[in-house]
Short mmCIF file of C-alpha atoms in Angstrom, two decimals:
data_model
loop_
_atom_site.label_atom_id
_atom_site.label_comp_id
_atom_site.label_asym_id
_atom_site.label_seq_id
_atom_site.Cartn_x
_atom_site.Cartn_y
_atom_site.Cartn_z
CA UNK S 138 154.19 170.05 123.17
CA UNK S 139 157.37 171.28 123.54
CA UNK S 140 161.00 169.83 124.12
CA UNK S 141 161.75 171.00 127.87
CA UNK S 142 165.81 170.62 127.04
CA UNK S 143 165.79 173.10 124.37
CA UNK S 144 163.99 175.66 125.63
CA UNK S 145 167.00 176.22 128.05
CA UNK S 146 168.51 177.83 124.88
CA UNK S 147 165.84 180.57 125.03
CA UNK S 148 168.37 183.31 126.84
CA UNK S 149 170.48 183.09 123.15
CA UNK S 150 167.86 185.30 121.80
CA UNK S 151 168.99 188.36 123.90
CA UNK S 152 172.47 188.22 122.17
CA UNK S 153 170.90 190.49 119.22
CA UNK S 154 170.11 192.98 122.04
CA UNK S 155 173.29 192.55 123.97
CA UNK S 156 175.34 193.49 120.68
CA UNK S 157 173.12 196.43 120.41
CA UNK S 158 173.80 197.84 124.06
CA UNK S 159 177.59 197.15 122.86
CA UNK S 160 177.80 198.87 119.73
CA UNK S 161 175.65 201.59 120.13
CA UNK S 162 176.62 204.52 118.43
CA UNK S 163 177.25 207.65 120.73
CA UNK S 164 177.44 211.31 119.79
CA UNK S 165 180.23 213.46 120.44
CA UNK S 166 180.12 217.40 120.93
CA UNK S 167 182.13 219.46 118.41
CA UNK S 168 182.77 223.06 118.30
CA UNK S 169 182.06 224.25 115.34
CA UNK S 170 181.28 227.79 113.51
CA UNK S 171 177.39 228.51 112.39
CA UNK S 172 176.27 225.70 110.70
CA UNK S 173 172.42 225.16 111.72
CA UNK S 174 170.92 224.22 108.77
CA UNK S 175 173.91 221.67 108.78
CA UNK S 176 172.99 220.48 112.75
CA UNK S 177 169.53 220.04 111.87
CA UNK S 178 169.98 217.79 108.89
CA UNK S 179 172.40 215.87 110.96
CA UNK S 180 169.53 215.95 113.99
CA UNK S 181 166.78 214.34 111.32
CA UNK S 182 169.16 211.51 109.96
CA UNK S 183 170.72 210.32 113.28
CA UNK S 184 166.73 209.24 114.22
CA UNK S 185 166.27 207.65 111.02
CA UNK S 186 169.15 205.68 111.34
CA UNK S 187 168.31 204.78 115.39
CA UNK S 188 165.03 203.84 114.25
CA UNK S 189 166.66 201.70 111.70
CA UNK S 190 168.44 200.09 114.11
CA UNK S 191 166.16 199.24 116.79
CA UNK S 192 164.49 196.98 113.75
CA UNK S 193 167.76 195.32 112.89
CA UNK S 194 167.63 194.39 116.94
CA UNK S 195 164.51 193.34 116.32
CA UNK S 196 164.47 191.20 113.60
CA UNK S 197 167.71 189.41 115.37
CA UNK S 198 166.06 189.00 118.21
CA UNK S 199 163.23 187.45 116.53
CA UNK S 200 165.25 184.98 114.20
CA UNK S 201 167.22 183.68 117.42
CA UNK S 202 164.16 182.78 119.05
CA UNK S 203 162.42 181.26 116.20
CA UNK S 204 165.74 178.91 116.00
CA UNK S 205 165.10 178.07 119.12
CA UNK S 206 161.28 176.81 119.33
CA UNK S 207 161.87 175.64 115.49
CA UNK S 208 164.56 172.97 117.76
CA UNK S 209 162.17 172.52 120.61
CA UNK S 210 159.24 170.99 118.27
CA UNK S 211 156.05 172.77 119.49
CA UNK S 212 153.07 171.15 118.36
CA UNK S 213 149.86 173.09 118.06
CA UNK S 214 147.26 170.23 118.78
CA UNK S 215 144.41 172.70 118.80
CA UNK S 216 144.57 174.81 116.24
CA UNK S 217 147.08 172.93 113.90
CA UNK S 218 144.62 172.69 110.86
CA UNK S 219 144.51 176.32 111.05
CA UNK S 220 148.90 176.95 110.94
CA UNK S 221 148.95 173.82 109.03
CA UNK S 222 151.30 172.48 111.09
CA UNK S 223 151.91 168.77 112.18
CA UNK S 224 154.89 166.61 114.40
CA UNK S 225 154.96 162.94 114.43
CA UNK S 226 153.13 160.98 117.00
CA UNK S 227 155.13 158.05 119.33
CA UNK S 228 153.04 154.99 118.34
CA UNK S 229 153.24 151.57 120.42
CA UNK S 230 152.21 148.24 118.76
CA UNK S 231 152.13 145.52 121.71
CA UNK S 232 151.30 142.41 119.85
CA UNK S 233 150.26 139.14 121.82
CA UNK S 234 152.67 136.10 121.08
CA UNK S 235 151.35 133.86 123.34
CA UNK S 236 150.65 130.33 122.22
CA UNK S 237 146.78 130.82 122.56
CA UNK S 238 147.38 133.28 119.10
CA UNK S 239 147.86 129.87 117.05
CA UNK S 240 144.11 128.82 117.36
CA UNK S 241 142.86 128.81 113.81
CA UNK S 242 139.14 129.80 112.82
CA UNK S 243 137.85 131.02 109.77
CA UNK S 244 140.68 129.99 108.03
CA UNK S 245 143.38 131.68 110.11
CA UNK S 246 145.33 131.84 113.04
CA UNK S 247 144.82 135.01 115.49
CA UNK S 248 148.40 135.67 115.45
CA UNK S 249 147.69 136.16 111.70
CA UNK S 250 144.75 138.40 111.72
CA UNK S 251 147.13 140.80 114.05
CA UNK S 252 149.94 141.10 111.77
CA UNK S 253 147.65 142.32 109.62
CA UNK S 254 145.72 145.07 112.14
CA UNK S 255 149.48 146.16 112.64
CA UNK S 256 149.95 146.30 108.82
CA UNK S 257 146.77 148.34 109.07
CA UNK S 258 147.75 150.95 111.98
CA UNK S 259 151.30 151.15 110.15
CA UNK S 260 150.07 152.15 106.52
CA UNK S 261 147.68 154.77 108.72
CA UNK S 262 150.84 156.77 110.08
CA UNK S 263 152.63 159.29 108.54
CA UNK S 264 156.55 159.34 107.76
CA UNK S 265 157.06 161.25 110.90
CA UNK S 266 155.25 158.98 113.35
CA UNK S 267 158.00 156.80 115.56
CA UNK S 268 156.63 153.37 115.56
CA UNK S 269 157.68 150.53 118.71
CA UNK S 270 157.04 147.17 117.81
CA UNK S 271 156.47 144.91 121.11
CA UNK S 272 156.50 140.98 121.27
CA UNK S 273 154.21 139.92 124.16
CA UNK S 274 155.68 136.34 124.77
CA UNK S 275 156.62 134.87 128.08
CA UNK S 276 159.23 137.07 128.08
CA UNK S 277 158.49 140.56 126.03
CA UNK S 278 160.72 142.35 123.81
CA UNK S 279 160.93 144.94 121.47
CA UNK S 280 161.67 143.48 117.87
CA UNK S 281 161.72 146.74 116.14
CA UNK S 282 161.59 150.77 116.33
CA UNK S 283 161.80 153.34 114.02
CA UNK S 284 159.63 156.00 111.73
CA UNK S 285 156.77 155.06 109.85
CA UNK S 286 158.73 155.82 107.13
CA UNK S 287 160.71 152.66 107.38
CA UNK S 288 157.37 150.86 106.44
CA UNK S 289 159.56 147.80 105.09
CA UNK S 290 161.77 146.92 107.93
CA UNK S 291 158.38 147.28 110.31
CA UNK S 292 156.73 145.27 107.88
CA UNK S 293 159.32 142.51 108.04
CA UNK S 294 159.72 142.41 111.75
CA UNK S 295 155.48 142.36 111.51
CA UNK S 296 156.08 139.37 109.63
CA UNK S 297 158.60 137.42 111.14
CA UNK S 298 156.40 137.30 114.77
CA UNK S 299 155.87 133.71 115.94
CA UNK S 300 153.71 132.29 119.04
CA UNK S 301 155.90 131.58 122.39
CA UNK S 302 155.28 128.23 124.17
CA UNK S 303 153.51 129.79 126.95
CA UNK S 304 151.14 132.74 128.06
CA UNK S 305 152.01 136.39 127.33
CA UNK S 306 153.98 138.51 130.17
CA UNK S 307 151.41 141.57 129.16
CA UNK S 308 152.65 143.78 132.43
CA UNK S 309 156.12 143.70 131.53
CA UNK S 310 155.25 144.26 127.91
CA UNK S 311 153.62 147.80 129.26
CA UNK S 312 156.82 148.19 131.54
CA UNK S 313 158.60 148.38 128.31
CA UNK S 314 156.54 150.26 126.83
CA UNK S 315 156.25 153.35 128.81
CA UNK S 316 160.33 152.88 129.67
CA UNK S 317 160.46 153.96 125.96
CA UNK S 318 161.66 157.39 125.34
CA UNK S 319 158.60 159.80 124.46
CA UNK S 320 158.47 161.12 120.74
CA UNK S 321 155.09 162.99 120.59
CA UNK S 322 152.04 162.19 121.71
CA UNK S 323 151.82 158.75 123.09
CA UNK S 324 149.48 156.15 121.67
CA UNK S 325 149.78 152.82 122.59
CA UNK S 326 147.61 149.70 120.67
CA UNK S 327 147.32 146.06 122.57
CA UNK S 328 146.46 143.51 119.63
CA UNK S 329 145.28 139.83 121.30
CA UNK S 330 142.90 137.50 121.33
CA UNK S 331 141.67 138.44 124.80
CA UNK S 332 142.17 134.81 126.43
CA UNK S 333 141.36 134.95 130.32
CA UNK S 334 145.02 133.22 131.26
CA UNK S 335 146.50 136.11 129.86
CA UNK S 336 144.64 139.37 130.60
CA UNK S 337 144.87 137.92 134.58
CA UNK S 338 147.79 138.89 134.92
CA UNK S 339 147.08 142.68 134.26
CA UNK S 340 144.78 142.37 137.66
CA UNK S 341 146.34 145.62 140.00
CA UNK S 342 149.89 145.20 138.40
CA UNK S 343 151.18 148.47 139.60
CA UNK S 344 152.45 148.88 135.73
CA UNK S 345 149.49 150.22 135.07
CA UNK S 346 149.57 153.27 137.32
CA UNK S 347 152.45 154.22 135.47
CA UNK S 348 150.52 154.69 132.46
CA UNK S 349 150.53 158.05 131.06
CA UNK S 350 146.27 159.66 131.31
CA UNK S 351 147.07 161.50 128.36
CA UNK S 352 148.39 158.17 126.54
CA UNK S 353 145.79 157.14 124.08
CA UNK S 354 145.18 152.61 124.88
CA UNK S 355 143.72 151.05 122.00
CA UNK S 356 142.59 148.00 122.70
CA UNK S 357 141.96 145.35 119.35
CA UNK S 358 140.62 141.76 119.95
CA UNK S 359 141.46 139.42 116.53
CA UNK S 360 140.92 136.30 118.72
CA UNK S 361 138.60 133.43 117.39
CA UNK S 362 135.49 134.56 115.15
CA UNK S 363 133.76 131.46 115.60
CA UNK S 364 133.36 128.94 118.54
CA UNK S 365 136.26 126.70 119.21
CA UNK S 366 136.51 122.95 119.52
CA UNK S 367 139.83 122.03 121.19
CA UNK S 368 141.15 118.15 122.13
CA UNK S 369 144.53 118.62 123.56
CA UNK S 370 146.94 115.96 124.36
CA UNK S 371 149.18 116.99 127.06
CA UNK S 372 150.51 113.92 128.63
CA UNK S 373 153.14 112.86 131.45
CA UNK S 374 157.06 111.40 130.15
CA UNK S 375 157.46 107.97 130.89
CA UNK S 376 159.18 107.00 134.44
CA UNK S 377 162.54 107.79 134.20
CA UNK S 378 163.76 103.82 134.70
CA UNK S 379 165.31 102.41 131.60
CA UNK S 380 162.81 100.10 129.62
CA UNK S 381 163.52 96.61 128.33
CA UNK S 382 163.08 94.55 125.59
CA UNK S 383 160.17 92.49 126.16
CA UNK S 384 158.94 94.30 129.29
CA UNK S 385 155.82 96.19 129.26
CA UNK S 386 156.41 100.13 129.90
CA UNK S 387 153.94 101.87 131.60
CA UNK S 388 152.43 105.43 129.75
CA UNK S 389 150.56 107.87 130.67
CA UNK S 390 148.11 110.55 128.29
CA UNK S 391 146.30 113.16 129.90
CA UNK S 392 143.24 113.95 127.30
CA UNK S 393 141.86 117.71 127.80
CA UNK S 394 138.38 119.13 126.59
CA UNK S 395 139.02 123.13 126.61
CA UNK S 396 135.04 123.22 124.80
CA UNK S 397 132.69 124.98 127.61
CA UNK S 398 129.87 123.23 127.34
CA UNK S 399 129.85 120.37 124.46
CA UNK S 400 131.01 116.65 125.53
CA UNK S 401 133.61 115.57 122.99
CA UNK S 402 134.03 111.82 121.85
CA UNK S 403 138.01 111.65 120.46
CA UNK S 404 140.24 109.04 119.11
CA UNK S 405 143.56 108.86 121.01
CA UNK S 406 146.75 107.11 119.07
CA UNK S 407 149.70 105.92 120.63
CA UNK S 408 153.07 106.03 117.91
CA UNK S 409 155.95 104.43 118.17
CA UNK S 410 158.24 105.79 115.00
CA UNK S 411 155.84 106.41 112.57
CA UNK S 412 153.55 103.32 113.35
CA UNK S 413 150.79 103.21 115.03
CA UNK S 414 150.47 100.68 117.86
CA UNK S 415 147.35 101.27 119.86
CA UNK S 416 144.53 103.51 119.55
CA UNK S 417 141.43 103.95 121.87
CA UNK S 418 138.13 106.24 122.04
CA UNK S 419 137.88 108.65 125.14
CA UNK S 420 134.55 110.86 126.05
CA UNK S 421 135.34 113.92 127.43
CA UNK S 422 133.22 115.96 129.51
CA UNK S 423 133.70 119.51 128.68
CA UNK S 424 136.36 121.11 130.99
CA UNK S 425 137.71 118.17 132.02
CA UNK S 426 141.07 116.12 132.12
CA UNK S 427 140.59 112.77 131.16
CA UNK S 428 143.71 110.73 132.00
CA UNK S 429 144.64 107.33 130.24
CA UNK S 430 147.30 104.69 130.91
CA UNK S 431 148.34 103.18 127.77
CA UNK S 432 150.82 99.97 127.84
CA UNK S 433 153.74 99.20 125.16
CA UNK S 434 155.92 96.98 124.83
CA UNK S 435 159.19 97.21 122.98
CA UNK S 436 160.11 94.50 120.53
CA UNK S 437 163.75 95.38 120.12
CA UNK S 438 166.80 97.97 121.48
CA UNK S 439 167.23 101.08 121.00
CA UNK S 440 166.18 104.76 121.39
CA UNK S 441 162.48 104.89 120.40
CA UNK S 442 160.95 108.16 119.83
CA UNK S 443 157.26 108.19 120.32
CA UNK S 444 154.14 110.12 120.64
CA UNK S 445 150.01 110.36 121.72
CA UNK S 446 148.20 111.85 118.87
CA UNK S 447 144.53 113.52 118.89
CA UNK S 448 142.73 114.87 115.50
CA UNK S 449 144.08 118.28 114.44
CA UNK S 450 141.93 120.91 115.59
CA UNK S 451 141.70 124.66 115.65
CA UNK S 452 143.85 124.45 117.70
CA UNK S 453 147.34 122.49 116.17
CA UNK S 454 150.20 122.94 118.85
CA UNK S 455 148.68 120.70 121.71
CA UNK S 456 147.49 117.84 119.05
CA UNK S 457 150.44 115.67 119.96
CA UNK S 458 152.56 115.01 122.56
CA UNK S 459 156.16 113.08 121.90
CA UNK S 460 158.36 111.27 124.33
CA UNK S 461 161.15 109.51 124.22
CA UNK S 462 162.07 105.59 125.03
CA UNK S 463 165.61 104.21 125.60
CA UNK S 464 165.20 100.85 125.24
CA UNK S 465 167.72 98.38 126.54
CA UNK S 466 168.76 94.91 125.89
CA UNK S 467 167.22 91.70 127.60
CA UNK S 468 167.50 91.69 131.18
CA UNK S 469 170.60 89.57 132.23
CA UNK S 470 169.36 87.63 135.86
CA UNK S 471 172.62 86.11 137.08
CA UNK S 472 171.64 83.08 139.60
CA UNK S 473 173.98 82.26 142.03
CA UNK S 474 174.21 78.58 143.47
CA UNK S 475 176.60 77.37 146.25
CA UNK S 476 179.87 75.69 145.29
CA UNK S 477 178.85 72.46 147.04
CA UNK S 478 175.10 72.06 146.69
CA UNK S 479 175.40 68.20 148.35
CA UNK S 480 172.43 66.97 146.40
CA UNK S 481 172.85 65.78 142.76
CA UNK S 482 169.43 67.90 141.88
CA UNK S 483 170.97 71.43 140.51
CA UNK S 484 169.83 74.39 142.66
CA UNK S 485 168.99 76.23 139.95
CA UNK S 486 166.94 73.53 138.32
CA UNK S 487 163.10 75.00 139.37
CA UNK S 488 163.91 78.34 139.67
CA UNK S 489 165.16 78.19 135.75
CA UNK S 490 161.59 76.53 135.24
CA UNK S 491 159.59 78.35 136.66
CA UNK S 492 160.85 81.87 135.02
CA UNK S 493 160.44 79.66 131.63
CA UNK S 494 157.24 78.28 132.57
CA UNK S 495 154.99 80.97 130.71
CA UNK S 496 157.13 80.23 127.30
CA UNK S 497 155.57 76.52 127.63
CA UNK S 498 151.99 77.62 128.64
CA UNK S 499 149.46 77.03 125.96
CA UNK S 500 146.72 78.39 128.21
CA UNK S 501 146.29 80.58 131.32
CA UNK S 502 149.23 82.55 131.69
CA UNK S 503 149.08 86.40 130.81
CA UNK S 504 150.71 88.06 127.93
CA UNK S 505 152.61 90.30 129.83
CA UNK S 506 153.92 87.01 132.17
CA UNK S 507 154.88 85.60 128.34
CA UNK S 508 156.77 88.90 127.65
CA UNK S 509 158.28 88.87 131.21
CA UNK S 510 159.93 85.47 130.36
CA UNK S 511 161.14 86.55 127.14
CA UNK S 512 162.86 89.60 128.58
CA UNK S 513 165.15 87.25 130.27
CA UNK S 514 168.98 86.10 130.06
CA UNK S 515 169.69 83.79 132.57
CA UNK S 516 172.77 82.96 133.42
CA UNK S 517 173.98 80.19 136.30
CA UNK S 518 177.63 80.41 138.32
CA UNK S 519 178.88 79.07 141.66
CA UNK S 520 179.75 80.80 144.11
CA UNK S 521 183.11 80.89 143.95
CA UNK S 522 182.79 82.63 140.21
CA UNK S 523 180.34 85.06 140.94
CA UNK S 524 183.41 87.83 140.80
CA UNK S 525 182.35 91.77 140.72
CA UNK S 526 182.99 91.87 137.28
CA UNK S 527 180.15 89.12 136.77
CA UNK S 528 177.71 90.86 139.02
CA UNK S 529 178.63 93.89 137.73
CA UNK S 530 177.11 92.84 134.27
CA UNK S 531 174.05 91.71 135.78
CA UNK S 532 170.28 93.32 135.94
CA UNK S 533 169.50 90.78 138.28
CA UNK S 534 171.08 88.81 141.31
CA UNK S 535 169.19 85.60 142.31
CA UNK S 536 171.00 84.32 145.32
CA UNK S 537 169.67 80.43 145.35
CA UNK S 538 170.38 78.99 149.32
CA UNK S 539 173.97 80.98 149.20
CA UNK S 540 176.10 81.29 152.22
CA UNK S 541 176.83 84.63 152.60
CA UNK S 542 180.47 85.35 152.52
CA UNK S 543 182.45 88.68 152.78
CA UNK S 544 184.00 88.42 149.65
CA UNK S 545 180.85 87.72 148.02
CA UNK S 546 179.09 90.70 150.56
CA UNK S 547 181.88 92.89 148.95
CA UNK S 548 181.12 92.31 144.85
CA UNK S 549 177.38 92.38 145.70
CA UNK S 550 177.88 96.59 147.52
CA UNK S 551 178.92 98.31 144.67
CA UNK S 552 175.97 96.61 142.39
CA UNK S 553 173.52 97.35 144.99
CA UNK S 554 174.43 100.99 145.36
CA UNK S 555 174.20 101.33 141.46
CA UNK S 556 170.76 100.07 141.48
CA UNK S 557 171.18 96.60 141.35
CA UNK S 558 168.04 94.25 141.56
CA UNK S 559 168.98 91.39 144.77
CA UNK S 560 166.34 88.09 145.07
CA UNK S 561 167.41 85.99 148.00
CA UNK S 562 166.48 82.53 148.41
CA UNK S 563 167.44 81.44 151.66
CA UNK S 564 167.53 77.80 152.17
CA UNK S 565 169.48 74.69 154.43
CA UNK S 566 173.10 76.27 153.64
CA UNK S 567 172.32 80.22 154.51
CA UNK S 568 173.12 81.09 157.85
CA UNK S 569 170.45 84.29 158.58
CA UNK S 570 173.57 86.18 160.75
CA UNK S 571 176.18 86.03 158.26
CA UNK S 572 173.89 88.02 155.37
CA UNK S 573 173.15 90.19 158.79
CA UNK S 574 176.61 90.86 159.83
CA UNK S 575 178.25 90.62 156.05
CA UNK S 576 175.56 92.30 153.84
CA UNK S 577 172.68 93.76 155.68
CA UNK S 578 174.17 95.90 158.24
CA UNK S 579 176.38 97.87 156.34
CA UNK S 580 174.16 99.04 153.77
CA UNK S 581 172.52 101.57 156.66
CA UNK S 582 171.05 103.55 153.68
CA UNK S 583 167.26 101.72 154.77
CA UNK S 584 168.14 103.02 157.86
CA UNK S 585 167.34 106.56 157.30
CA UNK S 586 163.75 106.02 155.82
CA UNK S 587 162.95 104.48 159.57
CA UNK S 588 163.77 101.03 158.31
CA UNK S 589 166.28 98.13 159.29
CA UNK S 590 166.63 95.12 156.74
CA UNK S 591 166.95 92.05 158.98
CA UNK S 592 167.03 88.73 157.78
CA UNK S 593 165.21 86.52 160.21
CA UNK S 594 165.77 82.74 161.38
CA UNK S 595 163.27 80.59 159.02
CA UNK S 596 159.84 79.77 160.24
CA UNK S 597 157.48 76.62 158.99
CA UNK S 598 158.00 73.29 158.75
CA UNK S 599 159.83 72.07 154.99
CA UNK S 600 157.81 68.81 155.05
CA UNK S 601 154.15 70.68 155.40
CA UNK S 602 153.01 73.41 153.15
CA UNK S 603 150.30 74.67 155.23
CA UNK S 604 153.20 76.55 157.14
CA UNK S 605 154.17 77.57 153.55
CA UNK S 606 154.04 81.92 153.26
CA UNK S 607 153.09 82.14 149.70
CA UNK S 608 153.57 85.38 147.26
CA UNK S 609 149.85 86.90 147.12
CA UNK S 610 150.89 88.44 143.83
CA UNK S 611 152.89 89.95 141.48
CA UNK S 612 152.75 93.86 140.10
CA UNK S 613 154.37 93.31 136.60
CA UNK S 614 153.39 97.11 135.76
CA UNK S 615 156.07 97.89 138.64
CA UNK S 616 159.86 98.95 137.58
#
């Protein structure tokens, strides 16, 4: 094989010649008296000395050229144990960093048993062998090149590999690959565990047409020796709505069996800090995504940091899952009662009982309707004080048979657009067009979804609860 640059230097070796031409040495005819046994000495020693130097031409000629090809590193594949000679080869180590590589069996992680194949290949090379080391992540790169005979600094980039988060790009890995500049003969060595997710992607990738035929592919598999059980834990973050003290928070744990063909019986923990609240056994069928709604509820403030937790496995790195929970403080409902309520009974007086009610229960109310009442600040103003400063501090507006004003209309927008929860209570002293015309109709953002909040005249008769619409139930899982 021969460097195609350097041969363009080949014409140099005519320059011994071209001197030659230049300096040759001609006769000249001179009269002289009888001197023939003089002419024919002179006759014998002017051919010796032409002979003499055609070989100095020669021998120029010769060194030029062997200059030349000595630059242009021919290597004699064939017959190079006969000349003894030998150039270095242009070795490729693409090593697969995907995360499958963590899965331990026998002791070991794949990723481990191909750092040391590559320590292997590189201790086989000689000092003239140019060596590049490829990381097949999600996103390949090369980590190191150089001769075999900077064994260390390969070694130490060997050593320093670590699995990616994802699958390995393996046709971009060959893109780089073969973008390298060639050294020698070409030999290129693909160390991985040979998971299906990964070698996919190598279906017709037009890479591979640009793969040298004379390019040696070694293919090495160091994946699991033994068969694998693996219970991942992949999960789903909670909803992104701030949780509460004292309100249940709804999670969710997706529970995976990656076995073929063995059913798999697995203890699933849920953590809060580093204590465990809950834990409950899930069979899995083998293949299959087994999906679990855990509850929690948070006993105090603050930013929790949490996590669902299988066995450790062979394989480590989808044993847990973590999320994170920004707990807030209790939920301040702000109940609004008109100024001049013309009964002596407070407004507010059964609505503030009822929300208590489960506190008092000794029997038949839920936990989470006990937890709901806990979560609670409530708060009563008149009308007239219920400012946008005071809703503004709010969770909750309870509007308890309030007229609707346009003062009051304009404190309650901004809350509302923010997110604001709004419970109306119509009763005697709410007049169903002013909340139309002062609150309702200007918020057209229902409008868009098809929808048109209208607050209609009331229906029923006070005196007879027959005519009574009553609340079928309540979600207390909902945000």
């Amino acid at each position: 094989m021969l460097n195609p640059f350097l041969l363009l230097f080949l014409p140099l070796a005519l320059t011994p010649v071209l001197l030659h031409l230049i300096t040759l040495y001609r006769t000249k005819t001179v009269e002289l008296s009888t001197f023939r046994f003089l002419m024919d000495s002179y006759v014998r020693q002017r051919q010796r000395i032409r002979l003499l130097e055609y070989l100095v031409m020669l021998l120029r000629f010769l060194f030029v050229l062997l200059i030349v090809l000595a630059l242009s590193r021919p290597v004699i594949e064939r017959f190079g144990w006969l000349f003894g000679g030998h150039s270095g080869k242009d070795v490729t180590l693409i090593v697969d960093a995907s995360a499958s590589m963590n899965v331990q069996t026998g002791g070991e992680s794949s990723l481990t048993r191909a750092k040391a194949v590559a320590s292997t290949i590189l201790d086989l090379l000689t000092d003239a062998d140019h060596v590049t080391l490829i990381a097949a992540a999600d996103r390949p790169k090369v980590i190191a090149q150089g001769y075999a005979g900077q064994k260390d600094a390969l070694l130490a980039a060997v050593d320093a590999l670590e699995p990616s988060a994802g699958d390995a790009d393996l046709p971009l890995a060959i893109q780089q690959a073969v973008e390298t500049p060639q050294r020698g003969p070409r030999s290129l060595y693909l160390l991985s565990d040979g998971q299906a997710s990964t070698w996919r992607t190598l279906a017709g990738a037009p890479v591979l047409a640009a793969v040298d035929p004379a390019t040696q592919v070694v293919l090495m598999n160091v994946g699991p020796t033994e068969s694998v059980d693996n219970i991942g834990v992949v999960g789903q973050p909670p909803r992104a709505l701030r949780p509460i003290v004292g309100l249940p928070v709804a999670l969710t744990a997706t529970v995976v069996n990656n076995h073929r063909d063995k059913a798999q019986t697995v203890p699933l923990s849920v953590i809060i800090g580093d204590q465990q609240v809950r834990q409950v056994s899930l069979s899995v069928e083998p293949g299959e995504e087994l999906q679990h709604t855990p509850s929690y509820t948070p006993r105090h403030a603050g930013l929790l940091v949490g996590r669902f937790e299988v066995p450790h496995d062979s394989f480590p790195d989808d044993d847990a899952f973590a999320f994170c929970l920004n707990v807030q403080p209790k939920m301040n409902v702000l109940l609004v009662t008109p100024d001049d309520a013309g009964s002596k009974t407070p407004v507010d007086l059964y609505v503030r009982a009822a929300l208590r009610s489960p506190l008092g229960a000794a029997t038949g109310m839920l936990e989470e309707e006990k937890e709901l009442a806990k979560a609670m600040e409530l708060t009563s103003v008149k009308q007239s004080q219920a400012s946008e400063a005071a809703i503004a501090a709010a969770d909750v507006v309870l509007l308890l048979d309030t007229p609707m004003t346009k003062s009051l209309a304009g404190a309650l927008g901004p809350f509302l657009a923010r997110g604001g929860g709004l419970l109306v209570m119509p009763g005697p002293a709410v007049n169903p067009q002013d909340y139309q015309r002062f609150l309702l109709d200007p918020a057209s953002d229902a409008s868009h979804a098809g929808q048109r909040v209208v607050m209609h005249e009331p229906t029923g008769d006070p005196d007879n609860e027959t005519t009574f619409t009553p609340i079928a139930s309540v979600d207390l899982t909902h945000p």
